[in-house]
């Protein structure tokens, strides 16, 4: 295989630290593999002294298989693994840990259920709340931040510290560790036992790290200890593709590598072998707007004609119809469906697209779990109101919505399994102000029973006052009420165009069943269009890519308020653009959920 000049420089590097800046399609996997072979065959490095670290198990296996093929052997003493796999191996030797000591995900959730029950915390979606808290616990461990200086977004600071401590105790009492503990335990072990650290330093004299831009603080701290004193640390990555700050990854680590290792050599893999020149040029223009990055000039290897389009549509329904039409046309012209991808910023975004693709019997596969908006607790509340309007007398239904918004009705007022409004009102004869609210609820549900789905959702939100409840709940839980309103807006918009509740609910039922079928079949069908978030598309490539809803508030995302956040959003968009080999279509809309939206600044920055 022929290597260009910068690739050869990286491959031939032997001792000391080296930073390899490897942009999209620049052949970084080939460079890491070939450099490993070079160390063994040409520099006579013992295979057992080489450690190659990647961020996913799949990437580690792929790298290993590539190495074995090129070496022409069936197995190798070179260690290929993820950070977690390598550090857990260290812990196995030090503490005798085995797989049975790793806490199962369901057990983590069970521990957290017990803990939040003990502290009587209020939430609407248990799994969502637990996932958020576990994510924050993970962030504390991975960033090595002092717990006293961490401020939770999901509960009070003092409560979060108690939850953190209770979770740690439960793990310890059951002799269990989670994936983040694999890092913290290894760091503490190396810091406290120089003899053990020294043994591992002698074992792994040459360390190669892929996707270095995704490293977090504790991973880097451990690697720095492990690589000393020889510092034969060969790190490969692209600061312009650092997109996991929400998990604790820090692009600043890669940007500061030469400060930490003043003798480090640096090489730029400056040829993109994947994307056509027009795409490389537009992506380069975009990411150059970031201030905190390594300045670099990357060019395309070939002169393949690229199609880079920008289109703006009235709304998402028209945008989706256009994209589906373009995909069908491409497939008719011979483009394999698995060479086509539709990329979105969030996993909730493609709901309408998927509905429209299903209507067209288009086969697709999703890279992410697409949450079913009709199963969201806000949707469940809407459906409960509608069930009562259709005649439900079930106590559970009334308990669910009777104080949304607040009506100050006591739960103990509903003792029977079935509810009768007249009996319920009589219970509050001595508290006429509450009886009046029950009468008002009775009036409201009678009104709902005569309305179309769109009018009914609108009435629940504004006439009954459900939006006020969402606002109060958001304040209590320290959430963004705009996020909750967005979900309610999408549900409202999904009801548009249906004349009766039966029509709308029948459509929802069909969509849910189809989504389940697609989830089972799309993962195994190789002949399917890919629908993915930008995050999940990293590392993939396609002939044709469609970027949807390239609007302010989506790309960049509305929560990106600080400069560092906007820069990460720009890197994320850069990742999306560089998934395309020959066709890139950037699509924006004028209206989203019946509200005017602006075209994203990224469109202008890319010169699209």
XYZ file of C-alpha atoms in Angstrom:
608
model
C 0.000 0.000 0.000
C 1.265 3.480 -0.882
C 1.400 6.101 1.861
C 1.696 9.849 1.391
C 4.510 11.854 2.954
C 2.730 12.790 6.187
C 1.430 9.239 6.672
C 4.979 7.890 6.240
C 6.317 10.378 8.794
C 3.806 9.092 11.345
C 4.380 5.410 10.526
C 8.184 5.696 10.774
C 8.138 7.479 14.153
C 9.826 5.348 16.820
C 10.549 6.876 20.235
C 9.076 9.710 22.252
C 5.660 11.403 22.078
C 3.953 12.167 18.772
C 0.683 13.955 18.007
C -0.961 12.911 14.726
C -3.732 15.241 13.534
C -5.938 12.999 11.402
C -8.973 14.557 9.733
C -11.933 12.716 8.158
C -10.939 10.102 5.596
C -7.213 10.638 6.144
C -6.304 6.968 6.717
C -5.667 7.117 10.457
C -6.556 3.452 11.071
C -4.063 2.410 8.397
C -1.408 4.638 9.994
C -1.914 3.184 13.492
C -1.895 -0.384 12.171
C 1.170 0.169 9.985
C 3.088 1.959 12.732
C 2.437 -1.017 15.064
C 3.811 -3.369 12.393
C 6.789 -1.029 11.868
C 7.650 -1.145 15.596
C 7.681 -4.955 15.555
C 9.236 -5.734 12.176
C 11.680 -2.879 11.642
C 12.449 -1.601 15.159
C 12.390 -5.028 16.867
C 10.034 -3.932 19.629
C 8.639 -6.891 21.584
C 4.942 -7.321 20.642
C 4.001 -7.779 24.299
C 5.221 -4.229 25.027
C 2.706 -2.560 22.670
C -0.689 -1.260 23.770
C -3.238 0.051 21.235
C -6.250 1.829 22.778
C -9.506 2.729 21.031
C -12.800 4.071 22.362
C -15.135 1.261 21.343
C -14.913 -2.508 21.421
C -15.890 -2.646 17.737
C -13.058 -0.275 16.782
C -10.557 -2.314 18.844
C -11.647 -5.555 17.118
C -11.502 -3.929 13.681
C -8.008 -2.585 14.362
C -6.857 -5.973 15.642
C -8.237 -7.864 12.621
C -6.605 -5.400 10.245
C -3.290 -5.844 12.056
C -3.546 -9.673 11.956
C -4.321 -9.654 8.206
C -1.343 -7.447 7.423
C 0.986 -9.395 9.693
C -0.279 -12.643 8.197
C -0.788 -14.280 11.593
C -3.781 -15.756 13.436
C -3.121 -14.188 16.846
C -0.860 -11.595 18.440
C 0.515 -10.647 21.867
C -0.092 -6.952 21.033
C -2.844 -5.645 23.350
C -5.777 -4.055 21.516
C -8.568 -2.750 23.746
C -10.716 0.073 25.041
C -9.713 2.204 28.035
C -12.186 0.312 30.181
C -10.998 -3.119 29.037
C -7.332 -2.256 29.639
C -7.909 -0.677 33.053
C -10.174 -3.521 34.161
C -7.360 -5.914 33.266
C -5.106 -3.935 35.629
C -7.722 -4.230 38.390
C -8.128 -7.974 37.807
C -4.439 -8.486 38.560
C -4.419 -6.087 41.518
C -7.690 -6.987 43.239
C -8.799 -10.275 41.696
C -11.848 -8.676 40.086
C -13.893 -10.706 37.617
C -16.862 -9.989 35.375
C -19.194 -10.739 38.293
C -17.907 -7.585 40.024
C -19.211 -5.317 37.236
C -22.628 -3.970 38.117
C -25.365 -4.705 35.562
C -27.241 -1.728 34.155
C -30.552 -2.967 35.591
C -28.957 -3.291 39.021
C -27.665 0.292 38.854
C -31.192 1.466 38.094
C -32.592 -0.638 40.943
C -30.087 0.889 43.405
C -31.118 4.349 42.217
C -34.840 3.543 42.513
C -34.289 2.593 46.149
C -32.206 5.729 46.806
C -34.588 8.254 45.230
C -37.517 6.543 46.976
C -35.702 6.984 50.305
C -35.241 10.718 49.648
C -38.856 11.135 48.399
C -37.799 12.877 45.182
C -40.506 13.918 42.722
C -40.193 13.215 39.016
C -42.491 12.383 36.094
C -40.435 9.766 34.242
C -38.467 7.486 36.558
C -36.049 6.047 33.995
C -35.337 9.474 32.500
C -34.635 10.961 35.941
C -32.392 8.048 36.991
C -30.532 8.216 33.671
C -29.904 11.942 34.191
C -28.587 11.434 37.749
C -26.353 8.502 36.749
C -25.015 10.652 33.896
C -24.052 13.360 36.387
C -22.405 10.823 38.712
C -20.408 9.626 35.698
C -19.420 13.207 34.861
C -18.088 13.764 38.405
C -15.936 10.619 38.201
C -14.630 11.217 34.677
C -13.696 14.856 35.167
C -12.246 14.254 38.660
C -14.142 17.336 39.832
C -14.519 17.846 43.591
C -18.043 16.725 44.504
C -18.425 19.856 46.634
C -17.987 21.969 43.481
C -20.415 20.045 41.259
C -23.873 21.506 40.735
C -26.568 19.101 39.594
C -29.045 20.166 36.922
C -31.651 17.667 38.121
C -31.897 18.038 41.890
C -30.531 20.186 44.722
C -26.757 20.131 45.347
C -27.082 18.668 48.845
C -29.505 15.985 47.683
C -27.194 15.083 44.781
C -24.258 14.615 47.173
C -26.378 12.321 49.355
C -27.467 10.308 46.304
C -23.847 10.095 45.116
C -22.717 8.785 48.512
C -25.607 6.332 48.827
C -24.928 4.930 45.330
C -21.217 4.498 46.120
C -22.072 2.688 49.376
C -24.466 0.310 47.639
C -21.800 -0.608 45.097
C -19.187 -1.104 47.821
C -21.486 -3.196 50.054
C -22.211 -5.519 47.130
C -18.528 -5.663 46.013
C -19.489 -4.102 42.687
C -17.955 -1.449 40.446
C -19.408 0.442 37.504
C -17.563 1.390 34.324
C -16.471 4.749 35.723
C -15.020 3.028 38.791
C -12.706 1.097 36.464
C -11.043 4.458 35.827
C -11.121 5.899 39.342
C -9.869 2.647 40.927
C -7.000 2.392 38.417
C -6.011 6.012 38.995
C -5.975 5.533 42.777
C -4.048 2.252 42.434
C -1.316 3.811 40.278
C -1.144 6.917 42.495
C -0.798 4.883 45.723
C 1.259 1.914 44.526
C 4.330 3.043 42.545
C 5.550 -0.583 42.464
C 2.432 -1.732 40.595
C 2.585 1.306 38.297
C 6.233 0.553 37.529
C 5.398 -3.032 36.548
C 2.757 -1.860 34.066
C 5.108 0.846 32.720
C 7.661 -1.871 31.931
C 4.910 -3.984 30.358
C 3.590 -1.283 28.003
C 6.555 0.694 26.695
C 4.773 1.800 23.507
C 1.230 3.185 23.701
C -0.899 4.143 20.682
C -4.281 5.880 21.161
C -6.948 6.307 18.499
C -9.640 9.056 18.589
C -7.531 10.976 21.097
C -9.838 14.003 20.843
C -12.463 12.036 22.806
C -10.295 11.433 25.885
C -11.498 12.641 29.288
C -9.462 13.947 32.211
C -9.110 10.762 34.265
C -8.254 8.638 31.208
C -5.528 11.121 30.281
C -4.169 11.289 33.837
C -3.842 7.482 33.974
C -2.247 7.285 30.518
C 0.303 9.952 31.463
C 1.302 7.870 34.493
C 1.448 4.671 32.448
C 3.519 6.180 29.617
C 6.182 7.619 31.932
C 9.112 7.773 32.038
C 9.821 6.906 28.377
C 6.699 8.702 27.090
C 6.459 6.639 23.921
C 2.957 7.984 23.466
C 1.568 8.042 19.917
C -1.810 9.817 19.893
C -4.005 10.102 16.831
C -7.144 12.214 16.505
C -8.867 15.258 15.102
C -9.620 18.182 17.395
C -12.250 19.284 14.843
C -14.209 16.080 15.576
C -14.287 16.384 19.358
C -18.041 16.112 20.031
C -18.459 14.388 23.406
C -18.008 17.144 25.974
C -21.339 16.149 27.517
C -19.674 12.835 28.470
C -16.641 14.531 29.967
C -14.381 14.538 26.885
C -12.156 17.605 26.699
C -10.759 18.896 23.385
C -8.463 21.063 25.525
C -6.450 17.931 26.379
C -5.481 17.379 22.753
C -4.879 21.102 22.209
C -2.570 21.118 25.252
C -0.639 17.941 24.355
C 2.452 19.838 23.146
C 2.448 21.856 26.380
C 2.410 18.647 28.422
C 5.038 17.081 26.133
C 7.276 19.884 24.834
C 9.421 17.368 22.903
C 6.419 15.909 21.079
C 6.543 15.770 17.298
C 3.439 16.732 15.364
C 2.262 15.626 11.940
C -0.894 16.530 10.005
C -2.530 13.918 7.785
C -3.689 16.551 5.326
C -5.302 14.490 2.566
C -8.984 13.539 2.732
C -9.486 10.350 0.697
C -13.235 10.168 1.403
C -14.973 13.397 0.436
C -15.124 15.176 -2.912
C -13.248 18.538 -3.075
C -16.343 20.778 -2.802
C -17.392 19.028 0.434
C -13.883 19.220 1.910
C -13.705 22.923 1.056
C -17.129 23.765 2.537
C -16.463 21.765 5.725
C -13.072 23.462 6.090
C -14.655 26.917 5.740
C -17.203 26.052 8.417
C -14.842 24.694 11.077
C -12.340 27.515 10.518
C -14.832 29.737 12.383
C -13.793 27.965 15.601
C -11.144 29.876 17.522
C -9.902 27.005 19.711
C -8.406 24.499 17.285
C -5.215 23.549 15.489
C -5.117 25.611 12.271
C -4.875 23.210 9.351
C -5.251 22.990 5.590
C -6.797 19.753 4.350
C -7.379 18.951 0.695
C -9.219 16.202 -1.163
C -7.268 13.493 -2.935
C -9.375 13.356 -6.090
C -11.285 15.568 -8.461
C -14.620 13.775 -8.206
C -17.538 16.063 -9.007
C -19.499 16.737 -5.837
C -23.070 17.855 -5.456
C -23.437 20.244 -2.526
C -26.941 21.681 -2.270
C -28.773 23.958 0.119
C -32.573 23.965 0.144
C -35.082 25.793 2.348
C -38.659 24.537 2.785
C -41.873 25.918 4.257
C -42.061 23.259 6.968
C -40.734 19.844 8.022
C -43.468 17.926 6.197
C -42.407 19.466 2.858
C -38.724 19.065 3.722
C -39.231 15.366 4.459
C -41.270 14.830 1.285
C -38.440 16.354 -0.766
C -35.761 14.212 0.918
C -37.812 11.030 0.475
C -38.311 11.902 -3.211
C -34.564 12.493 -3.668
C -33.692 9.207 -1.967
C -36.175 7.258 -4.120
C -34.729 8.885 -7.243
C -31.156 8.021 -6.185
C -32.098 4.390 -5.495
C -33.814 4.182 -8.909
C -30.570 5.427 -10.460
C -28.610 2.621 -8.825
C -27.345 4.112 -5.553
C -27.513 1.327 -2.897
C -29.847 2.331 -0.012
C -27.094 1.610 2.535
C -25.014 4.345 0.863
C -27.610 6.975 1.820
C -27.976 8.641 5.236
C -30.317 11.208 6.758
C -28.669 12.934 9.720
C -30.407 14.857 12.523
C -29.172 16.753 15.572
C -31.313 14.900 18.153
C -32.944 11.491 18.360
C -36.414 13.033 18.774
C -36.127 15.029 15.545
C -36.871 12.344 12.910
C -40.326 11.293 14.216
C -42.265 12.954 11.388
C -39.701 11.803 8.815
C -40.059 8.180 9.977
C -43.861 8.432 9.808
C -43.626 9.720 6.240
C -41.041 7.066 5.276
C -43.342 4.375 6.668
C -46.239 5.753 4.612
C -44.004 5.357 1.527
C -42.971 1.793 2.568
C -39.328 2.864 2.610
C -36.926 0.552 4.447
C -34.674 2.344 6.908
C -32.518 1.562 9.902
C -31.883 3.863 12.831
C -28.503 4.196 14.549
C -30.135 5.489 17.739
C -33.052 4.519 19.903
C -35.789 6.795 18.599
C -37.944 7.695 21.600
C -41.641 7.295 20.894
C -43.089 10.730 21.605
C -46.521 9.165 22.101
C -45.110 7.352 25.152
C -43.783 10.562 26.756
C -45.463 11.432 30.059
C -46.868 14.641 28.546
C -48.524 12.560 25.822
C -49.814 10.139 28.467
C -51.440 13.072 30.317
C -53.094 14.301 27.096
C -54.404 10.812 26.367
C -55.734 10.522 29.931
C -57.736 13.733 29.546
C -59.049 12.387 26.226
C -59.997 9.014 27.793
C -61.993 10.793 30.507
C -63.674 12.937 27.835
C -64.606 9.702 26.034
C -66.259 8.356 29.187
C -63.555 6.727 31.345
C -64.502 6.572 35.031
C -61.308 4.802 36.176
C -59.889 6.141 39.435
C -56.313 5.842 38.079
C -57.114 8.207 35.189
C -58.568 10.869 37.508
C -55.700 10.563 40.004
C -53.262 11.066 37.147
C -54.554 14.453 35.943
C -56.743 15.932 38.676
C -53.951 18.290 39.855
C -52.504 19.102 36.433
C -52.898 22.041 36.710
C -53.140 22.411 40.488
C -56.714 22.133 41.726
C -55.744 21.221 45.333
C -57.927 18.096 45.230
C -56.915 15.445 47.789
C -56.111 11.903 46.599
C -58.173 10.524 49.462
C -61.273 12.018 47.836
C -61.153 9.161 45.311
C -61.605 5.921 47.243
C -63.724 3.902 44.822
C -62.304 2.210 41.686
C -64.830 4.142 39.549
C -65.437 7.903 39.720
C -68.793 9.700 39.477
C -68.531 13.495 39.158
C -71.721 14.223 41.143
C -70.573 12.102 44.087
C -67.111 13.628 43.916
C -68.499 17.167 44.010
C -70.684 16.315 47.022
C -67.605 15.307 49.015
C -66.484 18.956 48.955
C -69.769 20.582 50.043
C -67.948 22.205 52.940
C -65.129 23.403 50.653
C -67.098 25.005 47.805
C -63.972 26.449 46.144
C -62.710 22.877 45.491
C -66.180 21.634 44.498
C -66.177 24.471 41.983
C -62.889 23.231 40.503
C -64.267 19.690 40.129
C -67.317 21.170 38.388
C -64.984 23.089 36.098
C -63.057 19.874 35.332
C -66.373 18.171 34.496
C -67.266 21.058 32.171
C -63.820 20.941 30.508
C -63.894 17.219 29.744
C -67.434 17.583 28.331
C -66.044 20.249 25.969
C -63.111 18.025 24.974
C -65.483 15.259 23.920
C -66.821 17.439 21.082
C -63.458 18.564 19.673
C -61.049 17.459 16.926
C -57.673 16.134 18.175
C -55.867 19.418 17.380
C -58.491 21.550 19.115
C -58.584 19.172 22.098
C -54.799 19.293 22.709
C -54.875 23.063 22.319
C -57.750 23.286 24.826
C -55.990 21.032 27.372
C -52.910 23.246 27.177
C -54.450 26.704 27.143
C -58.095 26.340 28.166
C -57.605 23.873 31.008
C -54.168 25.279 31.911
C -51.856 22.289 31.393
C -49.074 24.635 30.156
C -49.169 26.315 33.596
C -48.583 22.906 35.171
C -45.599 22.303 32.834
C -44.129 25.662 33.821
C -44.458 24.913 37.559
C -43.043 21.407 37.122
C -40.063 22.776 35.149
C -39.321 25.301 37.930
C -39.554 22.606 40.603
C -37.265 20.186 38.740
C -34.887 22.888 37.494
C -35.744 21.963 33.900
C -36.269 24.141 30.840
C -39.985 24.785 30.407
C -39.266 25.493 26.719
C -38.145 21.858 26.324
C -41.441 20.663 27.779
C -43.401 23.103 25.623
C -41.531 21.778 22.558
C -42.785 18.255 23.281
C -46.322 19.564 23.763
C -45.981 21.573 20.513
C -44.892 18.490 18.592
C -47.824 16.488 19.941
C -50.161 19.340 19.013
C -48.706 19.454 15.517
C -48.985 15.671 15.112
C -52.753 15.949 15.793
C -53.239 18.471 12.993
C -55.285 17.199 10.062
C -57.164 14.434 11.906
C -60.909 15.006 12.116
C -61.718 12.601 14.918
C -59.962 11.150 17.938
C -60.460 7.662 16.494
C -58.532 8.629 13.331
C -55.641 10.135 15.270
C -55.393 7.331 17.851
C -55.593 4.728 15.068
C -52.695 6.468 13.280
C -50.653 6.525 16.504
C -51.287 2.829 17.091
C -50.215 1.956 13.535
C -47.083 4.120 13.881
C -46.089 2.451 17.155
C -46.517 -1.043 15.720
C -44.579 -0.139 12.574
C -41.805 1.413 14.647
C -41.468 -1.821 16.620
C -41.378 -3.868 13.410
C -38.804 -1.542 11.869
C -36.658 -1.705 15.004
C -36.556 -5.503 14.704
C -35.917 -5.650 10.951
C -33.889 -2.519 10.209
C -30.920 -3.571 12.303
C -30.407 -6.666 10.171
C -31.395 -5.325 6.761
C -28.266 -4.326 4.841
C -30.400 -2.778 2.125
C -31.783 0.154 4.113
C -31.391 3.918 4.284
C -29.666 5.020 7.517
C -31.368 7.550 9.805
C -28.966 8.743 12.491
C -28.069 11.518 14.870
C -24.894 13.438 14.109
C -23.218 11.931 17.189
C -23.944 8.354 16.101
C -22.795 8.999 12.520
C -19.203 9.644 13.571
C -16.840 7.160 11.952
C -19.310 6.287 9.153
C -19.333 7.322 5.498
C -21.993 7.390 2.763
C -22.240 8.361 -0.900
C -25.172 10.665 -0.147
C -25.969 12.565 3.057
C -28.987 14.727 3.914
C -28.689 17.083 6.901
C -32.168 17.972 8.185
C -33.532 21.028 10.012
C -30.363 23.080 9.731
C -31.904 25.926 11.698
C -30.983 28.039 14.688
C -32.121 26.216 17.830
C -31.471 22.813 16.230
C -28.020 23.294 14.644
C -26.568 24.875 16.748
C -28.779 23.449 19.473
C -30.725 25.918 21.634
C -28.827 24.909 24.787
C -25.494 25.983 23.264
C -25.171 29.394 24.946
C -21.449 29.692 25.688
C -18.756 30.057 23.029
C -17.360 26.611 23.890
C -20.827 25.098 23.369
C -21.270 26.753 19.967
C -17.803 25.558 18.905
C -18.776 21.990 19.824
C -21.991 22.340 17.802
C -19.923 23.547 14.848
C -17.628 20.526 15.176
C -20.717 18.308 15.261
C -21.997 19.866 12.037
C -18.524 19.397 10.533
C -18.723 15.696 11.402
C -22.101 15.505 9.645
C -20.826 17.231 6.499
C -17.765 14.997 6.227
C -19.794 11.768 6.283
C -20.675 12.493 2.616
C -18.471 11.220 -0.185
C -20.132 12.756 -3.233
C -23.583 14.250 -2.461
C -24.362 16.526 0.495
C -27.762 18.180 0.840
C -28.287 20.723 3.607
C -31.980 21.344 4.351
C -33.564 24.114 6.419
C -37.175 25.051 7.116
C -39.016 28.351 7.613
C -41.449 26.983 10.201
C -41.176 24.285 12.858
C -44.223 23.238 14.906
C -46.034 26.254 13.455
C -43.378 28.711 14.690
C -41.026 30.790 12.523
C -37.385 29.674 12.684
C -34.149 31.078 11.276
C -31.730 29.361 8.918
C -28.631 28.213 10.822
C -25.545 30.418 10.821
C -23.625 27.268 9.791
C -25.148 27.423 6.296
C -23.539 30.793 5.635
C -20.272 29.814 7.338
C -19.932 26.774 5.060
C -20.689 28.898 2.000
C -23.543 26.541 1.082
